[in-house]
Amino acid sequence: MIPPGSTLGILGGGQLGRMTALAAARLGYSCHVFAPEPDSPAFAVARHTCASYEDRAALEAFADSVSVVTLEFENVPVAALEILARRVRVRPDATVLAVTQDRLAEKRFLEARGFPLARYRDVRSREDAGRALAELGDRGVLKTTRLGYDGRGQRIVASPGEAAEAFAALGGGPQVLETFVTFEREISVVTARRADGARASYPPVENRHEHHILRTTLAPAPIAPALAREAVALAEAIAEALGVVGLLAVEMFVTGESGLLVNELAPRPHNSGHWTLDACPVSQFEQLVRAICDLPLGDPTPFAAAVMDNLLGEEVHAWPRLLAEPGARLHLYGKREVRPGRKMGHVTRLFPLAGGLTR
Ligand code: AMP
């Protein structure tokens, strides 16, 4: 057990790291954040090292200053985790990262274990892209296997010619083509797992995207209880199969024909779990701290329903109005530069648990 008073290491300095450090502080831990960007939002609330993930000496000094390392961003080079793992516990470990930072590896992992996902093809060339679309159907989504987020690195394609063009426009590197899923809704489950296999899951939430960026989360998702149980069981089974210690967020499509299809995994706190800060006894960030420190996992049962809206780009300027709104819970990430679509903060509004979620 890693007791309160210890120092936790966090790789990545974004808002997820910032909110993890704040939750850790509440339990009496200190955090040391490692990130390459000088203006990282998490730097304002924790001790930090600003260095490249390739800087071995900086990584080793970081490892020696903490009791355990976790991450808030899955695109950290696996080699960096391996350097750290020689000196300190890393949770989740490099094998989890290797699967979840590569869409193709992730899909193969899920497929090999019988988890449901949309049909896909490995794409390495323009010809592959055109052929894959012809095989999979009328419409598909071409995605880079690495470094895609918030809709970056993906294109919807509707003809083999378009698929070939999109392959080049996405940089011509390794890609996957998925069938376009006509879903009823998108949901996600955040589950926590400790090294001894103990687990706790938040209820599924519904996520609404705009331009591939999360706009709104409705919690809990307005879905049938049996489907909610199925989604939680699926997320827990994937976390177990991966051997995650920490958090795993599982994004899924709800479809009429095929039921649940797994879209994407993230082995870290997730934007769709921000509502837990205001509507659950223990937030996803505190749950991460508990899981990596071998503490008892907290109760994930919400005491209120919640609607979480991201504040994207200029929307953050609404903060005075949001502060004045009774019941609105405002979270700002301290990012100085406002860019279109950039996640600047979020606001959560609570509602009685039964009903009220038809927005
Ligand atoms: P991703 O980066 O894979 O999470 O994709 C971002 C968003 O794009 C998803 O949340 C969906 O709204 C949409 N999307 C991604 N893949 C597909 C797909 N195969 N079919 C339909 N929509 C998709």
mmCIF file of C-alpha atoms and ligand atoms in Angstrom, residues 103 107 118-119 140-141 143 148-152 154 156 178-183 186 207-213 251 253 263-264, ligand 1:
data_model
loop_
_atom_site.group_PDB
_atom_site.id
_atom_site.type_symbol
_atom_site.label_atom_id
_atom_site.label_comp_id
_atom_site.label_asym_id
_atom_site.label_seq_id
_atom_site.Cartn_x
_atom_site.Cartn_y
_atom_site.Cartn_z
ATOM 1 C CA ARG A 103 -5.741 1.554 -32.777
ATOM 2 C CA LYS A 107 -8.663 -3.757 -32.246
ATOM 3 C CA ALA A 118 -17.089 -2.638 -35.735
ATOM 4 C CA ARG A 119 -15.584 -4.428 -38.758
ATOM 5 C CA GLY A 140 -16.275 4.052 -43.525
ATOM 6 C CA VAL A 141 -14.094 6.013 -41.140
ATOM 7 C CA LYS A 143 -8.228 6.633 -38.822
ATOM 8 C CA GLY A 148 -5.499 10.612 -33.082
ATOM 9 C CA TYR A 149 -7.717 12.400 -30.592
ATOM 10 C CA ASP A 150 -10.706 14.720 -30.592
ATOM 11 C CA GLY A 151 -11.338 13.796 -34.221
ATOM 12 C CA ARG A 152 -7.804 14.565 -35.367
ATOM 13 C CA GLN A 154 -9.754 10.651 -39.015
ATOM 14 C CA ILE A 156 -15.318 9.774 -43.136
ATOM 15 C CA GLU A 178 -13.749 0.970 -39.877
ATOM 16 C CA THR A 179 -17.281 0.560 -41.155
ATOM 17 C CA PHE A 180 -19.356 3.647 -40.457
ATOM 18 C CA VAL A 181 -21.544 2.694 -37.499
ATOM 19 C CA THR A 182 -25.100 4.003 -37.514
ATOM 20 C CA PHE A 183 -25.515 4.187 -33.767
ATOM 21 C CA GLU A 186 -22.604 6.691 -27.807
ATOM 22 C CA ASN A 207 -21.769 11.190 -24.842
ATOM 23 C CA ARG A 208 -22.766 13.665 -27.509
ATOM 24 C CA HIS A 209 -20.047 14.840 -29.862
ATOM 25 C CA GLU A 210 -19.769 17.822 -32.177
ATOM 26 C CA HIS A 211 -17.108 17.750 -34.875
ATOM 27 C CA HIS A 212 -15.764 14.586 -33.152
ATOM 28 C CA ILE A 213 -15.160 16.486 -29.883
ATOM 29 C CA GLU A 251 -16.244 4.102 -25.336
ATOM 30 C CA PHE A 253 -21.648 2.552 -29.713
ATOM 31 C CA ASN A 263 -15.097 2.050 -30.173
ATOM 32 C CA GLU A 264 -12.061 3.012 -28.147
HETATM 33 P P1 AMP B 1 -12.704 8.219 -31.859
HETATM 34 O O1 AMP B 1 -11.545 9.145 -31.944
HETATM 35 O O2 AMP B 1 -12.469 6.888 -32.468
HETATM 36 O O3 AMP B 1 -13.272 8.124 -30.460
HETATM 37 O O4 AMP B 1 -13.855 8.905 -32.716
HETATM 38 C C1 AMP B 1 -14.404 10.151 -32.360
HETATM 39 C C2 AMP B 1 -15.876 10.193 -32.698
HETATM 40 O O5 AMP B 1 -16.086 10.031 -34.112
HETATM 41 C C3 AMP B 1 -16.688 9.079 -32.070
HETATM 42 O O6 AMP B 1 -17.006 9.352 -30.738
HETATM 43 C C4 AMP B 1 -17.888 9.035 -32.998
HETATM 44 O O7 AMP B 1 -18.780 10.097 -32.724
HETATM 45 C C5 AMP B 1 -17.257 9.265 -34.351
HETATM 46 N N1 AMP B 1 -16.882 7.949 -34.925
HETATM 47 C C6 AMP B 1 -15.693 7.340 -34.766
HETATM 48 N N2 AMP B 1 -15.665 6.138 -35.405
HETATM 49 C C7 AMP B 1 -16.876 5.984 -35.981
HETATM 50 C C8 AMP B 1 -17.478 4.950 -36.760
HETATM 51 N N3 AMP B 1 -16.813 3.830 -37.115
HETATM 52 N N4 AMP B 1 -18.742 5.129 -37.171
HETATM 53 C C9 AMP B 1 -19.436 6.258 -36.850
HETATM 54 N N5 AMP B 1 -18.923 7.267 -36.123
HETATM 55 C C10 AMP B 1 -17.665 7.147 -35.680
#
